[in-house]
Tab-separated table of C-alpha atoms and ligand atoms in Angstrom:
chain	number	residue	atom	x	y	z
A	243	UNK	CA	-37.491	28.627	0.756
A	244	UNK	CA	-39.294	25.911	1.114
A	245	UNK	CA	-42.649	25.501	3.331
A	246	UNK	CA	-44.061	22.107	4.022
A	247	UNK	CA	-47.529	23.447	2.457
A	248	UNK	CA	-47.784	22.521	-0.938
A	249	UNK	CA	-48.013	24.128	-4.162
A	250	UNK	CA	-51.396	26.724	-3.910
A	251	UNK	CA	-50.876	26.684	-7.929
A	252	UNK	CA	-50.737	23.208	-8.999
A	253	UNK	CA	-50.212	21.353	-5.107
A	254	UNK	CA	-53.638	19.845	-5.789
A	255	UNK	CA	-51.728	15.986	-5.333
A	256	UNK	CA	-48.924	16.855	-3.232
A	257	UNK	CA	-49.108	16.277	0.066
A	258	UNK	CA	-45.725	17.727	1.081
A	259	UNK	CA	-43.879	20.978	-0.277
A	260	UNK	CA	-40.421	20.963	-2.712
A	261	UNK	CA	-37.445	20.593	-0.863
A	262	UNK	CA	-35.467	24.019	-0.582
A	263	UNK	CA	-33.520	22.492	-3.410
A	264	UNK	CA	-35.754	21.666	-5.543
A	265	UNK	CA	-37.257	25.206	-4.957
A	266	UNK	CA	-33.835	26.638	-5.663
A	267	UNK	CA	-33.357	24.739	-8.909
A	268	UNK	CA	-36.779	24.995	-10.591
A	269	UNK	CA	-37.563	28.730	-9.975
A	270	UNK	CA	-37.098	31.365	-12.785
A	271	UNK	CA	-38.618	34.237	-11.061
A	272	UNK	CA	-35.341	35.530	-10.437
A	273	UNK	CA	-34.958	36.458	-14.182
A	274	UNK	CA	-38.272	35.670	-16.039
A	275	UNK	CA	-39.779	38.545	-13.973
A	276	UNK	CA	-38.106	40.666	-16.679
A	277	UNK	CA	-41.443	39.333	-18.727
A	278	UNK	CA	-43.761	40.715	-16.757
A	279	UNK	CA	-45.225	43.342	-19.077
A	280	UNK	CA	-45.570	40.449	-21.801
A	281	UNK	CA	-47.298	38.098	-19.549
A	282	UNK	CA	-49.606	40.657	-18.414
A	283	UNK	CA	-50.214	41.773	-22.420
A	284	UNK	CA	-51.100	38.151	-23.191
A	285	UNK	CA	-53.488	37.630	-19.708
A	286	UNK	CA	-55.549	40.614	-20.939
A	287	UNK	CA	-55.555	39.228	-24.235
A	288	UNK	CA	-56.775	36.067	-23.374
A	289	UNK	CA	-59.385	37.337	-20.518
A	290	UNK	CA	-61.182	39.235	-23.508
A	291	UNK	CA	-61.241	36.174	-26.160
A	292	UNK	CA	-62.992	34.001	-22.904
A	293	UNK	CA	-65.392	36.885	-22.579
A	294	UNK	CA	-65.699	37.076	-26.361
A	295	UNK	CA	-66.446	33.672	-26.758
A	296	UNK	CA	-68.501	33.199	-24.214
A	297	UNK	CA	-66.140	30.703	-21.922
A	298	UNK	CA	-65.954	33.621	-18.981
A	299	UNK	CA	-68.818	36.048	-18.377
A	300	UNK	CA	-68.052	39.835	-19.004
A	301	UNK	CA	-68.147	40.895	-15.453
A	302	UNK	CA	-64.785	38.698	-14.684
A	303	UNK	CA	-63.003	39.241	-17.859
A	304	UNK	CA	-63.274	42.958	-17.337
A	305	UNK	CA	-61.954	42.378	-13.210
A	306	UNK	CA	-59.050	40.342	-14.416
A	307	UNK	CA	-58.198	43.121	-16.777
A	308	UNK	CA	-58.303	45.364	-14.035
A	309	UNK	CA	-56.167	43.635	-11.826
A	310	UNK	CA	-53.784	42.634	-14.057
A	311	UNK	CA	-53.054	46.731	-14.730
A	312	UNK	CA	-52.910	46.874	-11.194
A	313	UNK	CA	-50.167	43.740	-10.719
A	314	UNK	CA	-47.923	45.617	-13.453
A	315	UNK	CA	-48.693	49.050	-12.015
A	316	UNK	CA	-47.384	47.030	-8.549
A	317	UNK	CA	-44.337	45.610	-10.956
A	318	UNK	CA	-43.510	48.607	-12.186
A	319	UNK	CA	-43.357	50.653	-9.312
A	320	UNK	CA	-40.976	48.129	-7.057
A	321	UNK	CA	-43.769	47.420	-5.058
A	322	UNK	CA	-44.501	43.597	-5.883
A	323	UNK	CA	-42.675	41.123	-3.797
A	324	UNK	CA	-41.669	38.106	-5.878
A	325	UNK	CA	-41.829	34.843	-4.243
A	326	UNK	CA	-39.556	32.055	-5.056
A	327	UNK	CA	-42.358	29.773	-3.846
A	328	UNK	CA	-44.254	30.463	-6.923
A	329	UNK	CA	-41.580	29.721	-9.133
A	330	UNK	CA	-42.100	32.252	-12.040
A	331	UNK	CA	-43.453	35.438	-13.073
A	332	UNK	CA	-47.213	33.561	-14.838
A	333	UNK	CA	-47.719	32.296	-11.337
A	334	UNK	CA	-46.755	35.292	-9.211
A	335	UNK	CA	-48.659	37.751	-11.204
A	336	UNK	CA	-52.203	35.161	-11.270
A	337	UNK	CA	-51.553	34.587	-7.293
A	338	UNK	CA	-51.272	38.311	-6.883
A	339	UNK	CA	-54.485	38.693	-8.858
A	340	UNK	CA	-56.074	36.399	-6.956
A	341	UNK	CA	-55.146	38.268	-3.823
A	342	UNK	CA	-56.647	41.121	-5.367
A	343	UNK	CA	-59.737	40.433	-7.440
A	344	UNK	CA	-60.455	36.910	-5.583
A	345	UNK	CA	-62.668	34.538	-7.356
A	346	UNK	CA	-62.649	35.390	-10.740
A	347	UNK	CA	-58.663	35.404	-10.833
A	348	UNK	CA	-59.180	31.446	-11.079
A	349	UNK	CA	-61.103	32.185	-14.660
A	350	UNK	CA	-57.976	32.979	-16.633
A	351	UNK	CA	-56.053	29.963	-16.898
A	352	UNK	CA	-59.470	28.360	-18.831
A	353	UNK	CA	-57.723	26.874	-22.013
A	354	UNK	CA	-54.170	27.997	-21.601
A	355	UNK	CA	-51.489	26.331	-19.760
A	356	UNK	CA	-47.843	27.833	-18.899
A	357	UNK	CA	-46.450	25.988	-21.566
A	358	UNK	CA	-48.370	28.337	-24.027
A	359	UNK	CA	-48.003	31.118	-21.974
A	360	UNK	CA	-44.554	31.092	-21.847
A	361	UNK	CA	-44.079	30.597	-25.211
A	362	UNK	CA	-46.342	33.597	-25.549
A	363	UNK	CA	-44.311	36.378	-23.361
A	364	UNK	CA	-41.076	34.858	-24.862
A	365	UNK	CA	-41.790	35.870	-28.508
A	366	UNK	CA	-43.394	38.888	-27.102
A	367	UNK	CA	-40.596	39.527	-25.767
A	368	UNK	CA	-37.863	38.566	-28.215
A	369	UNK	CA	-39.453	40.706	-30.626
A	370	UNK	CA	-39.465	43.930	-28.711
A	371	UNK	CA	-35.603	42.943	-28.890
A	372	UNK	CA	-36.057	42.740	-32.620
A	373	UNK	CA	-37.527	45.842	-32.681
A	374	UNK	CA	-34.692	47.784	-30.582
A	375	UNK	CA	-32.166	45.882	-32.500
A	376	UNK	CA	-33.881	47.521	-35.665
A	377	UNK	CA	-33.458	50.735	-34.072
A	378	UNK	CA	-29.867	50.470	-32.724
A	379	UNK	CA	-28.712	49.363	-36.378
A	380	UNK	CA	-30.582	52.319	-37.919
A	381	UNK	CA	-28.741	54.624	-35.614
A	382	UNK	CA	-25.603	53.171	-36.702
A	383	UNK	CA	-25.574	53.059	-39.981
A	384	UNK	CA	-26.813	56.763	-39.927
A	385	UNK	CA	-23.832	57.412	-38.177
A	386	UNK	CA	-21.554	55.747	-40.748
A	387	UNK	CA	-23.101	57.301	-43.544
A	388	UNK	CA	-22.369	60.568	-41.881
A	389	UNK	CA	-18.805	59.814	-41.872
A	390	UNK	CA	-18.314	58.551	-45.296
A	391	UNK	CA	-20.147	61.578	-46.448
A	392	UNK	CA	-18.078	63.803	-44.560
A	393	UNK	CA	-14.497	61.459	-45.788
A	394	UNK	CA	-16.073	60.927	-49.480
A	395	UNK	CA	-12.806	61.539	-51.029
A	396	UNK	CA	-10.298	61.214	-48.082
A	397	UNK	CA	-7.347	58.909	-49.160
A	398	UNK	CA	-6.439	56.061	-46.706
A	399	UNK	CA	-4.763	52.763	-47.061
A	400	UNK	CA	-6.510	49.798	-48.144
A	401	UNK	CA	-5.206	46.613	-46.960
A	402	UNK	CA	-4.985	42.969	-47.552
A	403	UNK	CA	-3.214	40.804	-45.398
A	404	UNK	CA	-3.386	44.032	-43.346
A	405	UNK	CA	-0.085	45.072	-45.716
A	406	UNK	CA	-0.684	48.325	-47.560
A	407	UNK	CA	-2.352	47.258	-50.780
A	408	UNK	CA	-4.087	50.121	-52.785
A	409	UNK	CA	-5.556	53.633	-52.066
A	410	UNK	CA	-8.926	53.858	-51.083
A	411	UNK	CA	-11.193	56.133	-49.779
A	412	UNK	CA	-12.474	56.957	-46.016
A	413	UNK	CA	-15.914	56.725	-47.306
A	414	UNK	CA	-15.653	53.980	-48.760
A	415	UNK	CA	-14.448	51.612	-45.472
A	416	UNK	CA	-17.359	53.605	-43.829
A	417	UNK	CA	-19.245	52.535	-46.552
A	418	UNK	CA	-18.303	48.678	-46.333
A	419	UNK	CA	-19.750	48.787	-42.701
A	420	UNK	CA	-22.951	50.156	-43.812
A	421	UNK	CA	-23.001	47.158	-46.099
A	422	UNK	CA	-22.690	45.023	-43.055
A	423	UNK	CA	-24.875	46.483	-40.623
A	424	UNK	CA	-27.661	46.703	-43.479
A	425	UNK	CA	-27.437	43.434	-43.860
A	426	UNK	CA	-27.414	42.647	-40.062
A	427	UNK	CA	-30.601	45.090	-40.241
A	428	UNK	CA	-32.334	42.775	-43.156
A	429	UNK	CA	-31.693	39.729	-41.418
A	430	UNK	CA	-33.452	41.222	-38.493
A	431	UNK	CA	-36.710	42.400	-40.307
A	432	UNK	CA	-36.688	38.870	-42.083
A	433	UNK	CA	-35.936	37.153	-38.155
A	434	UNK	CA	-39.723	39.382	-36.833
A	435	UNK	CA	-41.710	38.753	-39.864
A	436	UNK	CA	-41.307	34.607	-39.516
A	437	UNK	CA	-41.548	34.735	-35.521
A	438	UNK	CA	-44.487	37.047	-35.304
A	439	UNK	CA	-47.253	33.890	-34.836
A	440	UNK	CA	-49.393	33.319	-32.056
A	441	UNK	CA	-49.074	30.491	-29.819
A	442	UNK	CA	-51.532	31.218	-27.246
A	443	UNK	CA	-54.497	28.407	-27.536
A	444	UNK	CA	-51.758	25.905	-27.728
A	445	UNK	CA	-52.686	24.979	-23.844
A	446	UNK	CA	-50.556	22.176	-22.442
A	447	UNK	CA	-49.844	20.639	-25.598
A	448	UNK	CA	-53.100	19.398	-27.771
A	449	UNK	CA	-55.085	22.223	-28.067
A	450	UNK	CA	-58.169	22.803	-25.916
A	451	UNK	CA	-61.781	21.794	-25.935
A	452	UNK	CA	-63.009	25.071	-25.266
A	453	UNK	CA	-64.082	27.148	-28.345
A	454	UNK	CA	-61.101	29.633	-28.280
A	455	UNK	CA	-60.140	32.450	-30.731
A	456	UNK	CA	-57.031	32.237	-31.393
A	457	UNK	CA	-57.131	34.760	-34.302
A	458	UNK	CA	-58.503	37.336	-31.835
A	459	UNK	CA	-55.339	36.787	-29.375
A	460	UNK	CA	-52.893	37.248	-32.285
A	461	UNK	CA	-54.574	40.485	-33.720
A	462	UNK	CA	-54.817	41.832	-30.180
A	463	UNK	CA	-51.221	40.860	-29.202
A	464	UNK	CA	-49.475	42.307	-32.715
A	465	UNK	CA	-49.217	38.523	-34.059
A	466	UNK	CA	-49.636	37.834	-38.086
A	467	UNK	CA	-51.644	34.806	-37.413
A	468	UNK	CA	-51.878	31.387	-34.762
A	469	UNK	CA	-49.094	29.181	-34.945
A	470	UNK	CA	-50.655	26.001	-37.019
A	471	UNK	CA	-49.452	23.044	-34.997
A	472	UNK	CA	-50.082	23.033	-30.834
A	473	UNK	CA	-47.375	20.985	-30.358
A	474	UNK	CA	-44.821	23.267	-32.297
A	475	UNK	CA	-46.357	26.175	-30.518
A	476	UNK	CA	-45.244	25.109	-26.836
A	477	UNK	CA	-41.777	23.646	-27.269
A	478	UNK	CA	-40.688	25.529	-30.438
A	479	UNK	CA	-37.766	28.108	-29.783
A	480	UNK	CA	-35.888	28.237	-33.033
A	481	UNK	CA	-37.243	31.683	-32.984
A	482	UNK	CA	-34.818	32.448	-29.657
A	483	UNK	CA	-32.011	30.660	-31.726
A	484	UNK	CA	-32.599	32.794	-34.791
A	485	UNK	CA	-32.572	36.016	-32.484
A	486	UNK	CA	-29.776	34.495	-31.044
A	487	UNK	CA	-28.044	33.462	-34.522
A	488	UNK	CA	-28.884	37.073	-36.431
A	489	UNK	CA	-26.847	39.118	-32.944
A	490	UNK	CA	-24.133	36.831	-33.099
A	491	UNK	CA	-23.631	37.768	-36.947
A	492	UNK	CA	-24.439	41.317	-36.315
A	493	UNK	CA	-21.911	40.979	-33.035
A	494	UNK	CA	-19.479	39.625	-35.356
A	495	UNK	CA	-20.031	42.444	-37.299
A	496	UNK	CA	-19.407	45.239	-34.829
A	497	UNK	CA	-15.726	43.211	-33.322
A	498	UNK	CA	-14.636	43.676	-36.451
A	499	UNK	CA	-15.052	47.183	-36.547
A	500	UNK	CA	-14.141	47.468	-32.981
A	501	UNK	CA	-11.081	45.612	-33.792
A	502	UNK	CA	-10.166	47.978	-36.433
A	503	UNK	CA	-10.681	51.298	-33.784
A	504	UNK	CA	-8.586	49.649	-31.589
A	505	UNK	CA	-6.106	49.730	-34.292
A	506	UNK	CA	-6.255	52.811	-36.174
A	507	UNK	CA	-6.450	55.017	-32.633
A	508	UNK	CA	-2.871	53.634	-31.525
A	509	UNK	CA	-0.218	55.864	-31.378
A	510	UNK	CA	1.556	53.595	-34.356
A	511	UNK	CA	-1.155	53.963	-36.727
A	512	UNK	CA	-2.826	57.650	-35.919
A	513	UNK	CA	-5.733	57.076	-38.606
A	514	UNK	CA	-8.214	58.680	-35.840
A	515	UNK	CA	-8.861	60.035	-32.871
A	516	UNK	CA	-11.810	58.245	-30.236
A	517	UNK	CA	-13.814	61.587	-28.475
A	518	UNK	CA	-13.003	61.519	-24.527
A	519	UNK	CA	-16.480	60.614	-23.866
A	520	UNK	CA	-15.870	57.040	-25.355
A	521	UNK	CA	-12.213	56.469	-24.181
A	522	UNK	CA	-10.555	55.822	-20.679
A	523	UNK	CA	-7.235	56.529	-19.205
A	524	UNK	CA	-4.969	54.371	-17.323
A	525	UNK	CA	-4.359	54.574	-13.256
A	526	UNK	CA	-0.288	54.298	-13.651
A	527	UNK	CA	0.574	55.675	-17.017
A	528	UNK	CA	-0.527	59.081	-17.685
A	529	UNK	CA	-0.513	59.510	-21.270
A	530	UNK	CA	-2.647	56.421	-22.127
A	531	UNK	CA	-5.779	57.189	-23.301
A	532	UNK	CA	-7.695	53.287	-24.348
A	533	UNK	CA	-10.296	52.134	-26.432
A	534	UNK	CA	-11.874	50.345	-23.865
A	535	UNK	CA	-14.952	50.922	-25.663
A	536	UNK	CA	-14.443	49.278	-29.103
A	537	UNK	CA	-12.288	45.959	-27.291
A	538	UNK	CA	-15.300	45.320	-24.767
A	539	UNK	CA	-17.729	45.464	-28.171
A	540	UNK	CA	-14.491	42.992	-29.856
A	541	UNK	CA	-15.467	40.798	-26.819
A	542	UNK	CA	-19.181	41.182	-26.349
A	543	UNK	CA	-19.226	38.659	-29.459
A	544	UNK	CA	-18.172	35.870	-27.186
A	545	UNK	CA	-21.137	35.523	-24.571
A	546	UNK	CA	-23.445	36.341	-27.601
A	547	UNK	CA	-22.200	33.350	-29.779
A	548	UNK	CA	-21.935	31.253	-26.341
A	549	UNK	CA	-25.504	32.192	-25.870
A	550	UNK	CA	-26.169	30.853	-29.440
A	551	UNK	CA	-24.652	27.421	-28.937
A	552	UNK	CA	-26.174	27.139	-25.165
A	553	UNK	CA	-29.281	27.519	-26.724
A	554	UNK	CA	-28.960	25.019	-29.518
A	555	UNK	CA	-27.533	22.798	-26.924
A	556	UNK	CA	-30.201	23.176	-24.537
A	557	UNK	CA	-32.554	22.199	-27.509
A	558	UNK	CA	-30.952	19.277	-29.724
A	559	UNK	CA	-32.169	16.617	-27.550
A	560	UNK	CA	-35.758	17.579	-26.688
A	561	UNK	CA	-38.502	15.261	-27.559
A	562	UNK	CA	-41.741	16.728	-28.334
A	563	UNK	CA	-43.468	18.895	-26.749
A	564	UNK	CA	-42.619	20.815	-23.840
A	565	UNK	CA	-39.305	19.582	-21.365
A	566	UNK	CA	-38.412	21.346	-18.571
A	567	UNK	CA	-34.880	21.833	-20.302
A	568	UNK	CA	-36.840	24.922	-22.241
A	569	UNK	CA	-36.767	27.267	-19.082
A	570	UNK	CA	-32.949	27.631	-19.946
A	571	UNK	CA	-33.631	29.886	-22.803
A	572	UNK	CA	-34.213	33.124	-21.143
A	573	UNK	CA	-31.183	33.824	-19.388
A	574	UNK	CA	-29.421	33.340	-22.810
A	575	UNK	CA	-31.563	35.381	-24.963
A	576	UNK	CA	-31.441	38.406	-22.148
A	577	UNK	CA	-27.814	38.454	-21.502
A	578	UNK	CA	-27.217	38.273	-25.209
A	579	UNK	CA	-29.899	41.015	-25.859
A	580	UNK	CA	-28.973	43.487	-23.735
A	581	UNK	CA	-25.311	42.977	-24.937
A	582	UNK	CA	-26.085	43.417	-28.691
A	583	UNK	CA	-27.772	46.373	-27.835
A	584	UNK	CA	-25.395	48.292	-25.819
A	585	UNK	CA	-22.890	47.112	-28.493
A	586	UNK	CA	-24.780	48.861	-30.912
A	587	UNK	CA	-25.267	52.220	-28.642
A	588	UNK	CA	-21.350	52.315	-28.054
A	589	UNK	CA	-20.083	51.901	-31.285
A	590	UNK	CA	-22.759	54.571	-32.770
A	591	UNK	CA	-21.583	56.552	-29.832
A	592	UNK	CA	-18.059	56.202	-30.731
A	593	UNK	CA	-18.376	56.551	-34.602
A	594	UNK	CA	-20.196	59.367	-34.210
A	595	UNK	CA	-17.688	61.242	-32.078
A	596	UNK	CA	-14.459	60.171	-33.556
A	597	UNK	CA	-12.406	62.559	-35.814
A	598	UNK	CA	-10.358	61.151	-38.797
A	599	UNK	CA	-6.985	61.856	-38.569
A	600	UNK	CA	-6.734	62.827	-42.759
A	601	UNK	CA	-3.246	63.673	-42.686
A	602	UNK	CA	-1.918	60.964	-41.431
A	603	UNK	CA	-5.193	59.182	-43.456
A	604	UNK	CA	-2.888	60.741	-46.413
A	605	UNK	CA	0.282	60.305	-45.775
A	606	UNK	CA	-0.027	56.607	-44.672
A	607	UNK	CA	-1.742	56.048	-48.151
A	608	UNK	CA	0.788	57.587	-50.059
A	609	UNK	CA	3.500	55.037	-48.518
A	610	UNK	CA	4.281	51.032	-49.161
A	611	UNK	CA	3.663	51.729	-53.240
A	612	UNK	CA	-0.043	51.497	-52.631
A	613	UNK	CA	-0.033	53.188	-56.368
A	614	UNK	CA	2.569	50.191	-57.947
A	615	UNK	CA	-1.177	48.631	-59.239
A	616	UNK	CA	-1.403	51.952	-61.083
A	617	UNK	CA	1.646	51.772	-62.632
A	618	UNK	CA	1.153	48.686	-64.010
A	619	UNK	CA	-2.112	49.589	-65.223
A	620	UNK	CA	-0.782	52.602	-66.681
A	621	UNK	CA	2.070	50.378	-68.683
A	622	UNK	CA	-0.410	48.296	-70.170
A	623	UNK	CA	-2.906	51.438	-71.704
A	624	UNK	CA	-0.301	53.902	-72.709
A	625	UNK	CA	2.499	51.074	-73.912
A	626	UNK	CA	0.711	47.936	-74.831
A	627	UNK	CA	2.948	46.000	-72.444
A	628	UNK	CA	0.267	42.436	-71.493
A	629	UNK	CA	-0.976	43.268	-67.493
A	630	UNK	CA	2.063	40.505	-66.462
A	631	UNK	CA	4.782	41.957	-68.186
A	632	UNK	CA	3.714	45.213	-66.774
A	633	UNK	CA	4.119	43.696	-63.529
A	634	UNK	CA	6.967	42.427	-63.613
A	635	UNK	CA	8.261	45.944	-64.978
A	636	UNK	CA	6.477	47.469	-61.900
A	637	UNK	CA	8.088	45.113	-59.632
A	638	UNK	CA	11.464	46.113	-60.925
A	639	UNK	CA	10.859	50.067	-60.181
A	640	UNK	CA	9.109	48.681	-56.688
A	641	UNK	CA	12.525	46.976	-56.109
A	642	UNK	CA	14.433	50.275	-57.216
A	643	UNK	CA	12.809	52.876	-55.058
A	644	UNK	CA	12.695	50.678	-52.285
A	645	UNK	CA	16.763	49.924	-52.409
A	646	UNK	CA	16.811	53.622	-52.570
A	647	UNK	CA	14.611	54.238	-49.823
A	648	UNK	CA	11.823	56.445	-51.354
A	649	UNK	CA	8.554	55.742	-52.750
A	650	UNK	CA	7.222	55.216	-56.565
A	651	UNK	CA	6.543	59.240	-57.428
A	652	UNK	CA	10.211	60.299	-56.357
A	653	UNK	CA	11.918	58.230	-58.676
A	654	UNK	CA	13.170	60.708	-61.816
A	655	UNK	CA	11.742	59.703	-65.178
A	656	UNK	CA	15.524	58.717	-65.898
A	657	UNK	CA	15.227	56.308	-63.528
A	658	UNK	CA	11.951	54.530	-64.839
A	659	UNK	CA	13.581	54.849	-68.583
A	660	UNK	CA	16.700	53.066	-67.522
A	661	UNK	CA	13.909	50.061	-66.201
A	662	UNK	CA	11.778	50.557	-69.182
A	663	UNK	CA	12.419	52.889	-72.336
A	664	UNK	CA	8.514	53.479	-73.358
A	665	UNK	CA	7.558	55.145	-69.991
A	666	UNK	CA	7.380	59.013	-69.840
A	667	UNK	CA	6.261	62.227	-68.019
A	668	UNK	CA	2.645	61.078	-67.645
A	669	UNK	CA	2.894	58.376	-65.714
A	670	UNK	CA	3.349	60.594	-62.757
A	671	UNK	CA	-0.615	61.376	-63.118
A	672	UNK	CA	-1.367	57.878	-61.705
A	673	UNK	CA	1.270	57.902	-59.205
A	674	UNK	CA	-0.410	60.428	-56.768
A	675	UNK	CA	-3.181	58.499	-54.293
A	676	UNK	CA	-6.346	61.141	-55.321
A	677	UNK	CA	-5.840	59.844	-59.014
A	678	UNK	CA	-5.408	56.813	-57.914
A	679	UNK	CA	-9.072	56.652	-56.076
A	680	UNK	CA	-10.499	58.884	-58.569
A	681	UNK	CA	-9.505	56.257	-61.421
A	682	UNK	CA	-11.617	53.546	-59.579
A	683	UNK	CA	-14.832	54.051	-61.409
A	684	UNK	CA	-16.119	50.990	-61.304
A	685	UNK	CA	-19.481	49.614	-59.930
A	686	UNK	CA	-18.842	49.524	-56.445
A	687	UNK	CA	-14.907	50.953	-56.102
A	688	UNK	CA	-13.283	53.636	-54.076
A	689	UNK	CA	-14.078	56.259	-56.459
A	690	UNK	CA	-15.600	59.565	-54.438
A	691	UNK	CA	-18.035	59.947	-57.126
A	692	UNK	CA	-19.395	56.010	-56.629
A	693	UNK	CA	-18.529	56.251	-52.724
A	694	UNK	CA	-21.322	59.668	-52.932
A	695	UNK	CA	-23.628	57.477	-55.296
A	696	UNK	CA	-23.627	54.650	-52.795
A	697	UNK	CA	-24.364	56.930	-49.726
A	698	UNK	CA	-27.193	59.008	-51.853
A	699	UNK	CA	-28.208	55.427	-51.964
A	700	UNK	CA	-28.794	54.634	-48.366
A	701	UNK	CA	-30.075	58.031	-47.102
A	702	UNK	CA	-32.762	57.384	-49.632
A	703	UNK	CA	-33.122	54.054	-48.845
A	704	UNK	CA	-33.470	55.228	-45.032
A	705	UNK	CA	-35.504	58.339	-45.507
B	838	LIG	N1	-40.974	28.992	-16.284
B	838	LIG	C1	-41.694	28.079	-17.294
B	838	LIG	C2	-40.288	27.774	-18.322
B	838	LIG	O1	-39.939	29.114	-18.358
B	838	LIG	C3	-42.420	28.235	-17.513
B	838	LIG	C4	-43.654	27.045	-18.218
B	838	LIG	C5	-43.550	26.302	-16.810
B	838	LIG	N2	-44.393	24.492	-18.008
B	838	LIG	C6	-44.074	23.558	-16.986
B	838	LIG	N3	-45.099	22.428	-17.470
B	838	LIG	N4	-43.774	23.315	-15.664
B	838	LIG	O2	-40.628	27.611	-19.169
């Protein structure tokens, strides 16, 4: 709420305090309090560096560093009274530090601005989220590998256009997602490497006349190096946008898989049974078991991608260096991070718990003329027909089976020979779905041997 006194942190030139509406639009403490631990870590590193450089006394630095730990424990235990008049986490922490340790608190902000302070806090926060995403992705990949290993030779229909195309193995389908989430993982690691530079010491925008040691604070905070340009250090938010981009791509992968789980768990498909722990019921239809977790994962891409677009829009017209627009970065990133982590954990839980219905998968794989390509390939191999002609002959056999209401292996040898005279008994060997998948031995193919090699490669990589 507004009061008539001017702001205690910057009010020197102000005769009156801000209007209540001004305070409401200006304050970020409602959400940036989530960066309290990062803010305090940054301030403790800054204070230690100021003392090491002889800019403040060792005693003052000691008082500041200990006082900040007290503030942190107050915040963590919920005993901290956040003030909207103090705008943000930076000023809330510093004001409380002043109450606890008195005069030395006023020396903490030497050679520093909230501009490099917030850039530092936010980088530290996003870095933690990249680490959390790495763990979440690894756990999901492990759950998928377990499914793939168990079902390396279970056959299921592979689809194109969601029409039965060729038989594939359950393990192969699971491993396709391992590859996708594996690329997400490498994007996370890559983004972390690029963003891990220290903005602290850039001050407001131009650097400072105080002899700061930016290498020291960088090392202290786990950054690889100080950022090389002070204007860039305070005004860059591409690290946050890259986080949102990586999150968006990963959420898109999660959403595609979620869509498959929704389809697969339906009564029409029955490819998988989701566990009770990751399903919900209907308040009116007693028989229902709904895949809500998958549906919500499918929906999360919307808000995550929305955050990505929102922050791009915030940043795209900003002249250098800092503008207050940039305060709008945090809520987007916080929300996207929360929902990405939740979606990763929910997907991991679903994958761990779900049961693939082998019999249903195999029955579905065997219907829909899924081995027609195998038949055409047999004609090429065994009778020397050009593939185009073999394709045509096979098409005639499919039409015959369709007319009779049966599958390809149900046609008699006589019926087949009526379509093409060189067909013999050995054709039946390739019409079975197990033979079909076993024959797909090309590198990256669905043959169980190939799938097991890929599972082993991933397990080795992760070990
Ligand atoms: N709460 C602000 C933010 O999140 C901190 C930086 C304020 N800097 C300033 N020059 N007013 O961006």
